[in-house]
C-alpha cells in the first residue's frame, strides 16, 4: 500500500475561474489539487468540473476540515463524506494537516496549532489510524505553519512528524513555505529544520506565498497567506529538499488574490525546471 | 494538550479574549499578536465565506456594515460543519432581526434569494421532466397528477421587489429608481448547470409551491387563488423551467 501515486511533477491548486483556460489546451501540469470540502455538495458545477479534470489529470484531494489534531473525537460524518469523495474520484493522494479546526462541534475554519507531547502524539496517531482504516489507503500529513509555541511541548515538530509516520505508516506532505514561515516565527534556521525532517516519508511538496508582519516585540511574524508568488528563500529551501530527495510531486498553492492562469502556469514552470534539474542530477 | 486548553484556545478566537495561558514565543514576547493571527484568520475566512454566498447583500449594505453584521452572526451561529458551502442558512433570519439593518426592510428577502441560489448551485443533479411525457396522459386524469420537485427548486415570495433589487445589485440589471414598490415572486432552479431565477405571478407561485409540497395538480390549481389564475401559463412555466423531474398519478 503506497501513500501517494502522484507523478513526480509539478501540480497546481485548482480554482474554478481557471477551468476554461485549463481545458483550452493540454497543460504542462502533472496533477491538480482540490480542497475536499469544496466538493461536498451534491452536484452542479463543482462536480462537473472535477469529473472533467479527472479525465485528463492526476488528482490530489487535500482536506482542510478533518481536525486530526483535535483532542476530541474525530468528526465521523465528515470522515464519511471524505470516504464518499475519495471513492468517487479515486485520487492519487489524500492529504490533511497536523492541526485542529473543530472544537465542541464548532468549526473554526483555521488550521490551529497543538502542543507536541506524548499525549497529543498518541491522539494524532489514533486519528490517522482511523482515517486510513476508513479510507482504505494511506494518507499524507502536512507540517503546519505556526505562529506561537506551547509551554507544555516536549517533542520537536520534526521528531513528532517522524514518529507519526513511523507508527501509522502515513506519508508526509512537506510544505516548504510552512517550514520557512514557522522557522522564521520561531527563530530557527529553516535549513536545520529540513535537515532534521524525515524526508524519506515525504510524498508531496507544497510551495506557496506568505505575508509579513511583526509580533509584540517587533520580531518578524510571517503569515501563511497563499496570496503571493513563492518567495526566494522558499525556492532556495525547495532546492535543498530536492537535492536530498530527488523529484517529488510539488504543488503551487495560490488560494487568495488568485492570479490569471498564465501567471500560475509560469510559477509552475519555475518549479518544474527545478524538478527537471533534480531528475537530471539523479540520472548523472 | 488538555481539552481545557483547547477549549480556552478556541473560546478566545471568537470573543477577542486575551490569549489563554500556556502559549509561548521564542523571544518571550507576549503572544497577543501571534494569537491574533489565528483569531483574525477565523473571522476573516468565515466573513469571506458569507460574503461569497451573499454578494448582493454585501453590495446593498456596504462592505464595512456587512463585515460587522457577519461578525455578529458568526458569534451567534458559528458553523457546525466543515462544509462551509452550506453555512449561512440562518443568516437571512438573523439579518431580519439585526437592529442596525432594520431600515433595510428588503435585505432579509434578498438574502433568502441568494441562499436559495447557493443551494440550487450545489443541489443534486437531476433530469427535468420531459414535456412529451405529459402528452400521453388522459386529460381527465391530469388533475390527479403529483409532481416531484427538482432537488434544486425553491419558490420565494416577498412583500418587496426583492428580485429586482437583487438583480440590480449583482449586475444582472442596471441600477435604476424603482417606479413601483410591489411584492415579487420567483422560482429558483438549476435544471442543468446554470441557476435560473424566474419571476412569477403571485398566484402561479402559490400554485407551484403547493405542487412542490405534494398537492395534486387539480387541488393546487383550485387553491392557487385569484380569479385571474392562468393555469395554462403556470403549466408552461412548470414545463419550461425544469422545476419538476417526474410525476405520478395520485
Short mmCIF file of N, CA, C and O in Angstrom, two decimals, chain A residues 1-3 36-37 40 60-64 66 68 74-97 126-141 170-171:
data_model
loop_
_atom_site.label_atom_id
_atom_site.label_comp_id
_atom_site.label_asym_id
_atom_site.label_seq_id
_atom_site.Cartn_x
_atom_site.Cartn_y
_atom_site.Cartn_z
N UNK A 1 0.85 -1.19 0.00
CA UNK A 1 0.00 0.00 0.00
C UNK A 1 0.89 1.25 0.00
O UNK A 1 1.67 1.46 0.92
N UNK A 2 0.82 2.06 -1.06
CA UNK A 2 1.63 3.27 -1.11
C UNK A 2 0.80 4.46 -0.69
O UNK A 2 -0.42 4.48 -0.84
N UNK A 3 1.48 5.48 -0.15
CA UNK A 3 0.74 6.62 0.40
C UNK A 3 0.26 7.57 -0.68
O UNK A 3 -0.71 8.27 -0.50
N UNK A 36 -10.96 19.26 -0.34
CA UNK A 36 -12.05 18.28 -0.27
C UNK A 36 -13.39 18.94 0.02
O UNK A 36 -14.41 18.63 -0.59
N UNK A 37 -13.39 19.90 0.97
CA UNK A 37 -14.66 20.45 1.46
C UNK A 37 -15.41 21.24 0.40
O UNK A 37 -16.62 21.46 0.52
N UNK A 40 -18.17 18.87 -1.49
CA UNK A 40 -19.07 18.09 -0.65
C UNK A 40 -20.52 18.50 -0.83
O UNK A 40 -21.38 18.13 -0.05
N UNK A 60 -5.07 15.21 -6.57
CA UNK A 60 -4.79 15.16 -5.14
C UNK A 60 -5.97 15.80 -4.41
O UNK A 60 -6.35 16.93 -4.72
N UNK A 61 -6.55 15.09 -3.48
CA UNK A 61 -7.62 15.66 -2.65
C UNK A 61 -7.00 16.04 -1.31
O UNK A 61 -6.38 15.21 -0.63
N UNK A 62 -7.16 17.32 -0.97
CA UNK A 62 -6.49 17.90 0.19
C UNK A 62 -7.56 18.40 1.16
O UNK A 62 -8.30 19.33 0.84
N UNK A 63 -7.67 17.74 2.31
CA UNK A 63 -8.69 18.13 3.27
C UNK A 63 -8.23 19.29 4.14
O UNK A 63 -7.05 19.39 4.47
N UNK A 64 -9.16 20.16 4.49
CA UNK A 64 -8.82 21.27 5.39
C UNK A 64 -9.75 21.31 6.61
O UNK A 64 -9.69 22.26 7.38
N UNK A 66 -10.75 18.20 8.69
CA UNK A 66 -10.94 16.96 9.46
C UNK A 66 -10.52 17.08 10.92
O UNK A 66 -10.92 16.29 11.75
N UNK A 68 -7.65 16.65 12.58
CA UNK A 68 -6.92 15.47 13.06
C UNK A 68 -6.19 15.75 14.38
O UNK A 68 -6.00 14.85 15.20
N UNK A 74 -12.85 12.27 16.41
CA UNK A 74 -12.95 12.67 15.01
C UNK A 74 -14.42 12.86 14.63
O UNK A 74 -15.31 12.19 15.16
N UNK A 75 -14.64 13.74 13.67
CA UNK A 75 -15.98 14.01 13.14
C UNK A 75 -16.32 12.89 12.14
O UNK A 75 -15.93 12.92 10.99
N UNK A 76 -17.06 11.88 12.64
CA UNK A 76 -17.34 10.71 11.80
C UNK A 76 -18.16 11.03 10.55
O UNK A 76 -17.87 10.49 9.48
N UNK A 77 -19.20 11.86 10.66
CA UNK A 77 -19.92 12.20 9.42
C UNK A 77 -19.00 12.85 8.39
O UNK A 77 -19.11 12.61 7.19
N UNK A 78 -18.04 13.67 8.88
CA UNK A 78 -17.14 14.30 7.92
C UNK A 78 -16.20 13.28 7.29
O UNK A 78 -15.91 13.34 6.10
N UNK A 79 -15.76 12.35 8.10
CA UNK A 79 -14.91 11.28 7.57
C UNK A 79 -15.66 10.47 6.51
O UNK A 79 -15.09 10.08 5.48
N UNK A 80 -16.95 10.24 6.76
CA UNK A 80 -17.76 9.53 5.75
C UNK A 80 -17.85 10.33 4.46
O UNK A 80 -17.80 9.76 3.36
N UNK A 81 -17.99 11.65 4.59
CA UNK A 81 -18.04 12.47 3.37
C UNK A 81 -16.72 12.37 2.60
O UNK A 81 -16.71 12.30 1.37
N UNK A 82 -15.61 12.35 3.34
CA UNK A 82 -14.30 12.21 2.68
C UNK A 82 -14.19 10.87 1.95
O UNK A 82 -13.68 10.77 0.85
N UNK A 83 -14.70 9.84 2.62
CA UNK A 83 -14.67 8.50 2.02
C UNK A 83 -15.50 8.49 0.72
O UNK A 83 -15.05 7.96 -0.30
N UNK A 84 -16.68 9.09 0.77
CA UNK A 84 -17.53 9.15 -0.43
C UNK A 84 -16.80 9.87 -1.57
O UNK A 84 -16.81 9.42 -2.72
N UNK A 85 -16.16 10.98 -1.21
CA UNK A 85 -15.45 11.78 -2.23
C UNK A 85 -14.28 10.99 -2.82
O UNK A 85 -14.08 10.97 -4.05
N UNK A 86 -13.50 10.36 -1.95
CA UNK A 86 -12.33 9.59 -2.44
C UNK A 86 -12.78 8.38 -3.24
O UNK A 86 -12.17 8.03 -4.25
N UNK A 87 -13.87 7.74 -2.82
CA UNK A 87 -14.38 6.59 -3.58
C UNK A 87 -14.81 7.04 -4.97
O UNK A 87 -14.62 6.34 -5.96
N UNK A 88 -15.42 8.22 -5.04
CA UNK A 88 -15.94 8.70 -6.32
C UNK A 88 -14.82 9.09 -7.29
O UNK A 88 -14.89 8.76 -8.46
N UNK A 89 -13.80 9.79 -6.77
CA UNK A 89 -12.79 10.34 -7.69
C UNK A 89 -11.48 9.56 -7.69
O UNK A 89 -10.62 9.82 -8.53
N UNK A 90 -11.32 8.60 -6.78
CA UNK A 90 -10.12 7.77 -6.75
C UNK A 90 -8.84 8.60 -6.91
O UNK A 90 -8.06 8.40 -7.85
N UNK A 91 -8.60 9.55 -6.00
CA UNK A 91 -7.44 10.42 -6.16
C UNK A 91 -6.13 9.64 -5.99
O UNK A 91 -6.09 8.62 -5.31
N UNK A 92 -5.08 10.18 -6.61
CA UNK A 92 -3.75 9.58 -6.45
C UNK A 92 -3.22 9.83 -5.04
O UNK A 92 -2.27 9.18 -4.60
N UNK A 93 -3.80 10.82 -4.34
CA UNK A 93 -3.33 11.13 -3.00
C UNK A 93 -4.44 11.82 -2.20
O UNK A 93 -5.22 12.59 -2.75
N UNK A 94 -4.50 11.49 -0.91
CA UNK A 94 -5.35 12.25 0.01
C UNK A 94 -4.47 12.77 1.14
O UNK A 94 -3.68 12.01 1.72
N UNK A 95 -4.58 14.05 1.44
CA UNK A 95 -3.74 14.63 2.49
C UNK A 95 -4.58 15.50 3.43
O UNK A 95 -5.65 15.99 3.07
N UNK A 96 -4.06 15.67 4.63
CA UNK A 96 -4.67 16.53 5.64
C UNK A 96 -3.56 17.16 6.48
O UNK A 96 -2.39 16.98 6.17
N UNK A 97 -3.95 17.93 7.48
CA UNK A 97 -2.99 18.76 8.21
C UNK A 97 -2.76 18.30 9.65
O UNK A 97 -3.67 17.79 10.29
N UNK A 126 -3.82 7.87 16.71
CA UNK A 126 -5.11 7.18 16.72
C UNK A 126 -6.00 7.69 15.60
O UNK A 126 -6.67 6.92 14.90
N UNK A 127 -6.05 9.02 15.47
CA UNK A 127 -6.91 9.60 14.44
C UNK A 127 -6.47 9.19 13.04
O UNK A 127 -7.30 8.87 12.19
N UNK A 128 -5.16 9.18 12.81
CA UNK A 128 -4.68 8.81 11.47
C UNK A 128 -4.95 7.34 11.20
O UNK A 128 -5.35 6.97 10.09
N UNK A 129 -4.79 6.50 12.22
CA UNK A 129 -5.14 5.08 12.05
C UNK A 129 -6.59 4.96 11.60
O UNK A 129 -6.92 4.17 10.70
N UNK A 130 -7.47 5.71 12.26
CA UNK A 130 -8.90 5.65 11.92
C UNK A 130 -9.14 6.13 10.49
O UNK A 130 -9.88 5.49 9.72
N UNK A 131 -8.55 7.24 10.14
CA UNK A 131 -8.74 7.80 8.79
C UNK A 131 -8.29 6.79 7.74
O UNK A 131 -9.00 6.53 6.76
N UNK A 132 -7.12 6.22 7.95
CA UNK A 132 -6.58 5.28 6.95
C UNK A 132 -7.43 4.02 6.87
O UNK A 132 -7.62 3.46 5.78
N UNK A 133 -7.98 3.60 8.03
CA UNK A 133 -8.83 2.41 8.02
C UNK A 133 -10.12 2.69 7.25
O UNK A 133 -10.59 1.87 6.46
N UNK A 134 -10.70 3.86 7.49
CA UNK A 134 -11.97 4.19 6.82
C UNK A 134 -11.75 4.40 5.32
O UNK A 134 -12.51 3.90 4.50
N UNK A 135 -10.71 5.16 4.97
CA UNK A 135 -10.49 5.45 3.55
C UNK A 135 -9.95 4.24 2.79
O UNK A 135 -10.07 4.16 1.58
N UNK A 136 -9.32 3.33 3.51
CA UNK A 136 -8.80 2.13 2.85
C UNK A 136 -7.47 2.37 2.17
O UNK A 136 -7.00 1.52 1.42
N UNK A 137 -6.87 3.52 2.39
CA UNK A 137 -5.49 3.70 1.93
C UNK A 137 -4.77 4.73 2.80
O UNK A 137 -5.39 5.44 3.60
N UNK A 138 -3.47 4.82 2.58
CA UNK A 138 -2.67 5.70 3.42
C UNK A 138 -2.91 7.16 3.03
O UNK A 138 -3.28 7.48 1.92
N UNK A 139 -2.70 8.03 3.99
CA UNK A 139 -2.84 9.45 3.75
C UNK A 139 -1.49 10.14 3.93
O UNK A 139 -0.53 9.53 4.38
N UNK A 140 -1.46 11.41 3.53
CA UNK A 140 -0.29 12.25 3.79
C UNK A 140 -0.68 13.28 4.85
O UNK A 140 -1.79 13.79 4.86
N UNK A 141 0.28 13.58 5.73
CA UNK A 141 0.05 14.58 6.77
C UNK A 141 1.00 15.76 6.54
O UNK A 141 2.20 15.56 6.33
N UNK A 170 1.68 6.55 7.60
CA UNK A 170 1.25 7.62 6.69
C UNK A 170 2.47 8.26 6.04
O UNK A 170 3.58 8.18 6.56
N UNK A 171 2.25 8.87 4.88
CA UNK A 171 3.30 9.66 4.25
C UNK A 171 3.23 11.09 4.77
O UNK A 171 2.31 11.45 5.51
#
